[in-house]
Coordinates of C-alpha atoms and ligand atoms in Angstrom, one line a residue:
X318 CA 4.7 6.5 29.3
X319 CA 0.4 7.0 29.6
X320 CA -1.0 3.8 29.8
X321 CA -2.6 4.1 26.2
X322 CA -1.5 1.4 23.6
X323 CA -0.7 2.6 20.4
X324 CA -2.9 0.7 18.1
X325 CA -1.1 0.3 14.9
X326 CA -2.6 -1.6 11.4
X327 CA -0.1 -4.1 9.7
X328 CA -1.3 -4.8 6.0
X329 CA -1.3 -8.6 6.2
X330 CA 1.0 -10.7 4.1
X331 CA 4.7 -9.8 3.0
X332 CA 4.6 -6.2 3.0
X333 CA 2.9 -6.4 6.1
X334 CA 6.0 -8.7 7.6
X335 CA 8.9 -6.8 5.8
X336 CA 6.9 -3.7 7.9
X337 CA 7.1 -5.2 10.9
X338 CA 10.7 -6.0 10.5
X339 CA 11.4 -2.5 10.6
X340 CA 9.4 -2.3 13.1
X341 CA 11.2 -4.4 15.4
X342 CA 14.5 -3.3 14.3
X343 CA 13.1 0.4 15.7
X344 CA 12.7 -1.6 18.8
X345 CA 8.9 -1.9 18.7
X346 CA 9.4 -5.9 18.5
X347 CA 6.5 -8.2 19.3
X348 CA 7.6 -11.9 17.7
X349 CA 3.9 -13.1 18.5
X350 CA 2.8 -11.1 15.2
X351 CA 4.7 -13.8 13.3
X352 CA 3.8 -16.6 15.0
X353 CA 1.4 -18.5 12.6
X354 CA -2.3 -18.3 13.6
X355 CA -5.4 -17.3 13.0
X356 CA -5.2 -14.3 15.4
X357 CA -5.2 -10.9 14.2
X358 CA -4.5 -8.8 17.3
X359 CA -1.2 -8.8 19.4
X360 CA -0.4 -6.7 22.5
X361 CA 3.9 -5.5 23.4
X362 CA 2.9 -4.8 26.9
X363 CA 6.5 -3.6 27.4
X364 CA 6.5 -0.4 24.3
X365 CA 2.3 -0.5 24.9
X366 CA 1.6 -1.5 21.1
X367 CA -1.2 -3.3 20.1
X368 CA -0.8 -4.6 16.2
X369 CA -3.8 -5.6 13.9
X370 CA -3.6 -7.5 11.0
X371 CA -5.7 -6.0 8.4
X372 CA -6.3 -6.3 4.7
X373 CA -3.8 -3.9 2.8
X374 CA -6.5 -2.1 0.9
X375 CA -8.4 -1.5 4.8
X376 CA -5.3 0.3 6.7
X377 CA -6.1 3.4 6.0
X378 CA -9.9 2.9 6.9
X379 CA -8.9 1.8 9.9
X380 CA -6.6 4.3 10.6
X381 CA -8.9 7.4 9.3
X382 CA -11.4 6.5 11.5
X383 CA -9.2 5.8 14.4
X384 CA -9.7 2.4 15.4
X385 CA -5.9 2.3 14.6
X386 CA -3.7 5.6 15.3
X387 CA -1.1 4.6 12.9
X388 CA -0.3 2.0 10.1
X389 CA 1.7 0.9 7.0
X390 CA 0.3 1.4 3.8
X391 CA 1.1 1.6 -0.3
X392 CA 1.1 5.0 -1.5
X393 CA -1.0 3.3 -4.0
X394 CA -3.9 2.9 -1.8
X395 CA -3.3 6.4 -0.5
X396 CA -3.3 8.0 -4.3
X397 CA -6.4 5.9 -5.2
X398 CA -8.8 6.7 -1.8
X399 CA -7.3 10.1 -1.0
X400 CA -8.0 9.5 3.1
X401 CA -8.1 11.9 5.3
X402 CA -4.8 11.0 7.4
X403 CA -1.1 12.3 7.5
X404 CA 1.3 10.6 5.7
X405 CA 4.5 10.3 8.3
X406 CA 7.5 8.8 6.5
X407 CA 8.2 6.7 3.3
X408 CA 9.3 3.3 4.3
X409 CA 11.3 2.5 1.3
X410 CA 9.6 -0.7 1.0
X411 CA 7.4 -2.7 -1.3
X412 CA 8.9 -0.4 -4.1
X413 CA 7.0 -1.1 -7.4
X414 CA 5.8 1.2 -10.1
X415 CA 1.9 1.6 -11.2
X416 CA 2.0 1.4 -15.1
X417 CA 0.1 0.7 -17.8
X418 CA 0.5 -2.8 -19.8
X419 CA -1.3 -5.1 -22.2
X420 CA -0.5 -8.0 -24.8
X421 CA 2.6 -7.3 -27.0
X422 CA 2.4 -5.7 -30.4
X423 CA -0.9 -3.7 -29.3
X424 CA -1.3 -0.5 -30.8
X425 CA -4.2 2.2 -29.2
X426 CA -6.6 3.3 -31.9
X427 CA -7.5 6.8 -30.9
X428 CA -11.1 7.0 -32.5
X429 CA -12.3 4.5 -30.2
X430 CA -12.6 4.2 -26.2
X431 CA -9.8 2.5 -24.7
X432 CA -11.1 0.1 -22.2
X433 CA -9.1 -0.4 -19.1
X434 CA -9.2 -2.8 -16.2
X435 CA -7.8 -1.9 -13.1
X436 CA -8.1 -1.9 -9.3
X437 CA -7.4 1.8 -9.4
X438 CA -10.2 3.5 -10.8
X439 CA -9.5 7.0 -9.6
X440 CA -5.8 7.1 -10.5
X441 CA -6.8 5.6 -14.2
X442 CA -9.3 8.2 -14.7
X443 CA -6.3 10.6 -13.6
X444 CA -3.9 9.3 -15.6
X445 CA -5.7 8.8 -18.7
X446 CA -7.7 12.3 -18.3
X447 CA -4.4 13.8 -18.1
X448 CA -3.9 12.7 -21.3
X449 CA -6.9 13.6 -22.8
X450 CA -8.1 9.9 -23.7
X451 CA -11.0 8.9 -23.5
X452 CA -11.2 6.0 -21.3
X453 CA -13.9 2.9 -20.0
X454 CA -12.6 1.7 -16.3
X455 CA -13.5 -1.8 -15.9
X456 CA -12.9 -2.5 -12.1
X457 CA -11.6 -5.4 -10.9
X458 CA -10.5 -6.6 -7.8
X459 CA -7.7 -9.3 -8.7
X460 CA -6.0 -11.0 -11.5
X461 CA -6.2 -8.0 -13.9
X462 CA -3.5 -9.3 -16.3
X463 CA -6.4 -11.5 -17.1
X464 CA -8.3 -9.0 -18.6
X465 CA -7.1 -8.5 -20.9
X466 CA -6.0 -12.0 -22.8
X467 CA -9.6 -12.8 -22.1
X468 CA -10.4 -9.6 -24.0
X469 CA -12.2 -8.2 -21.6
X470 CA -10.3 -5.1 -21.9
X471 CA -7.5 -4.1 -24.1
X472 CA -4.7 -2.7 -21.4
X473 CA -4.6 -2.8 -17.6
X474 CA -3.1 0.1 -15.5
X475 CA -2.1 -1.9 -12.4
X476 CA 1.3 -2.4 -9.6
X477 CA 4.2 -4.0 -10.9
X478 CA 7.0 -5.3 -9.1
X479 CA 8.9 -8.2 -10.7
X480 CA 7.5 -8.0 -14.0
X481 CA 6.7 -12.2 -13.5
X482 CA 3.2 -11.7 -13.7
X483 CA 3.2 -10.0 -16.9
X484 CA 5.7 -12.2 -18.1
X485 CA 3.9 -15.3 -17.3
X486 CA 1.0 -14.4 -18.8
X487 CA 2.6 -13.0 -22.5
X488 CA 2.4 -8.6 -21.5
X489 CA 4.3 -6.4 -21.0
X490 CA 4.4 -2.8 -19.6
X491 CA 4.3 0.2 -22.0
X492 CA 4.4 2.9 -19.3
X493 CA 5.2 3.8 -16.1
X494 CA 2.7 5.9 -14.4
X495 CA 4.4 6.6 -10.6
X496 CA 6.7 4.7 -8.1
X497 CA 5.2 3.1 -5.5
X498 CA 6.2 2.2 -2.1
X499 CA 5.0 2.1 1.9
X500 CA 4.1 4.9 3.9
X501 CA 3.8 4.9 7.9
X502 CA 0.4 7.1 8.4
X503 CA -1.3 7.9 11.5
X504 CA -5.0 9.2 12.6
X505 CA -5.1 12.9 12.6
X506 CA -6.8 13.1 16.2
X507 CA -4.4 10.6 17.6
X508 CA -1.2 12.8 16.1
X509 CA -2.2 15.6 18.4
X510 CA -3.0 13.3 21.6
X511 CA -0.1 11.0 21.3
X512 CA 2.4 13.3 19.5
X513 CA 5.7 12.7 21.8
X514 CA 5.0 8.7 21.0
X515 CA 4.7 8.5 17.2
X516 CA 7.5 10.9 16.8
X517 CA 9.3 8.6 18.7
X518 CA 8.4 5.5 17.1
X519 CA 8.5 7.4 13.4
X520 CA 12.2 8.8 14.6
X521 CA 13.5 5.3 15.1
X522 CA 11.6 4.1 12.0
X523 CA 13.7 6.6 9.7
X524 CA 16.9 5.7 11.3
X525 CA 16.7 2.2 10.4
X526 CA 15.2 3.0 7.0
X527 CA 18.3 4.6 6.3
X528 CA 20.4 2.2 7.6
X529 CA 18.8 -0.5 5.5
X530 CA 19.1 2.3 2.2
X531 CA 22.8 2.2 3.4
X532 CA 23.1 -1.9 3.3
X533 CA 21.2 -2.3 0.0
Ligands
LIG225 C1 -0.2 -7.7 -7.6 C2 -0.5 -7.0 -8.9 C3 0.1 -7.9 -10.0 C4 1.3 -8.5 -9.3 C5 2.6 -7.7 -9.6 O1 -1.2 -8.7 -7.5 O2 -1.9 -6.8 -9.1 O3 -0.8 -8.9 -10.4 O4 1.1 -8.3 -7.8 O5 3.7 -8.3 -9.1 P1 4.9 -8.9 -9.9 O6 5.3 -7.8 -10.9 O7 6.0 -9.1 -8.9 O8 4.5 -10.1 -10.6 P2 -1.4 -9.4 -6.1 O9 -0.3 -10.4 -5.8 O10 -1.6 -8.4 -5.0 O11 -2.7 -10.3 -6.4 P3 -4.1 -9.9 -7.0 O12 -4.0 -10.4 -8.4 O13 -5.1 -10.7 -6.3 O14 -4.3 -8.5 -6.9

């Protein structure tokens, strides 16, 4: 094995730690990365793996500019920022659906813009232009079901996965958009340079992925 470590960006928080579970199942195990701390860097001398911590939405910047050859990301992010990287395997993880929801009993009024608030700007636009709506994209960066309670805007086009937060705050969905879940994506350079070792890693990835679609 070359002495290069294979620098790979975790999305922090649980996506990031269900990742890494896989991870170490594929026998790329390194228990410091859940060890609670402040640290965001951690080295498996053995496999020659170094793992960042890095906000979900930054992976793939990270990993498009090749400070990190490979890491785990929502297809989300990919759809919305369209990076240049390859996309290696679906993880079968932090499954959701993006979809479009709002208070109950709305109804759209088609003679006036709709305003929606989202995190996804570019997938909205998408959507919505698909659909040949005319459409006012009020971006936010958190709490969107707030949006629109506060009348801010009058639907939100954003990831659901249990429903709660809808619930809890009186909406509910009206459509799905797409499913959702966690792709393993690398740096283009770094495919070529460290091919043999991400097919590796990715082949022992997909076997536990399907062993874990088996047990579910
Ligand atoms: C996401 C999303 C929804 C919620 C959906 O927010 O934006 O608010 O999770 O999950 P649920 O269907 O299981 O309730 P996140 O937790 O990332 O926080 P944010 O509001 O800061 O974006």
């Amino acid at each position: 094995m070359s002495d290069r470590y294979l620098n790979i960006a975790l999305p922090k928080g649980r996506l990031g730690e269900k990742a890494y579970g896989l991870l170490a199942k594929a026998g790329y195990e390194c228990p410091s990365v859940l060890e609670e701390s402040r640290k965001l860097i951690f080295e498996d001398e053995g496999n020659k793996v170094r793992y960042f911590w890095v906000k979900p939405s930054d992976v793939a910047v990270y990993v498009e500019r090749g400070s990190a050859d490979m890491g785990i990301v929502g297809s989300d992010t990919i759809l919305e920022t369209e990076p240049s990287i390859y996309e290696l395997l679906d993880l079968n993880i932090g499954k959701c659906t993006m979809s479009v929801a709002g208070p109950k009993g709305f109804t759209d009024d088609r003679s006036r813009v709709l305003r929606v608030a989202t995190k996804y700007p570019n997938i909205t636009r998408d959507y919505y232009d698909g659909l040949g709506r005319d459409i006012d994209v009020i971006k936010l960066n958190g709490s969107i079901e707030l949006a629109p309670i506060l009348a801010l805007s009058d639907v939100i086009v954003d990831i659901v996965e249990t429903g709660n937060t809808l619930r809890e705050n009186g909406l509910i969905k009206y459509t799905d958009i797409m499913d959702i879940s966690a792709r393993l994506i690398s740096n283009k350079v770094s495919y070529k340079f460290l091919y043999g070792r991400m097919t590796e890693l990715m082949k022992a990835l997909e076997n536990v992925v399907k062993e874990e679609a088996l047990k579910a």
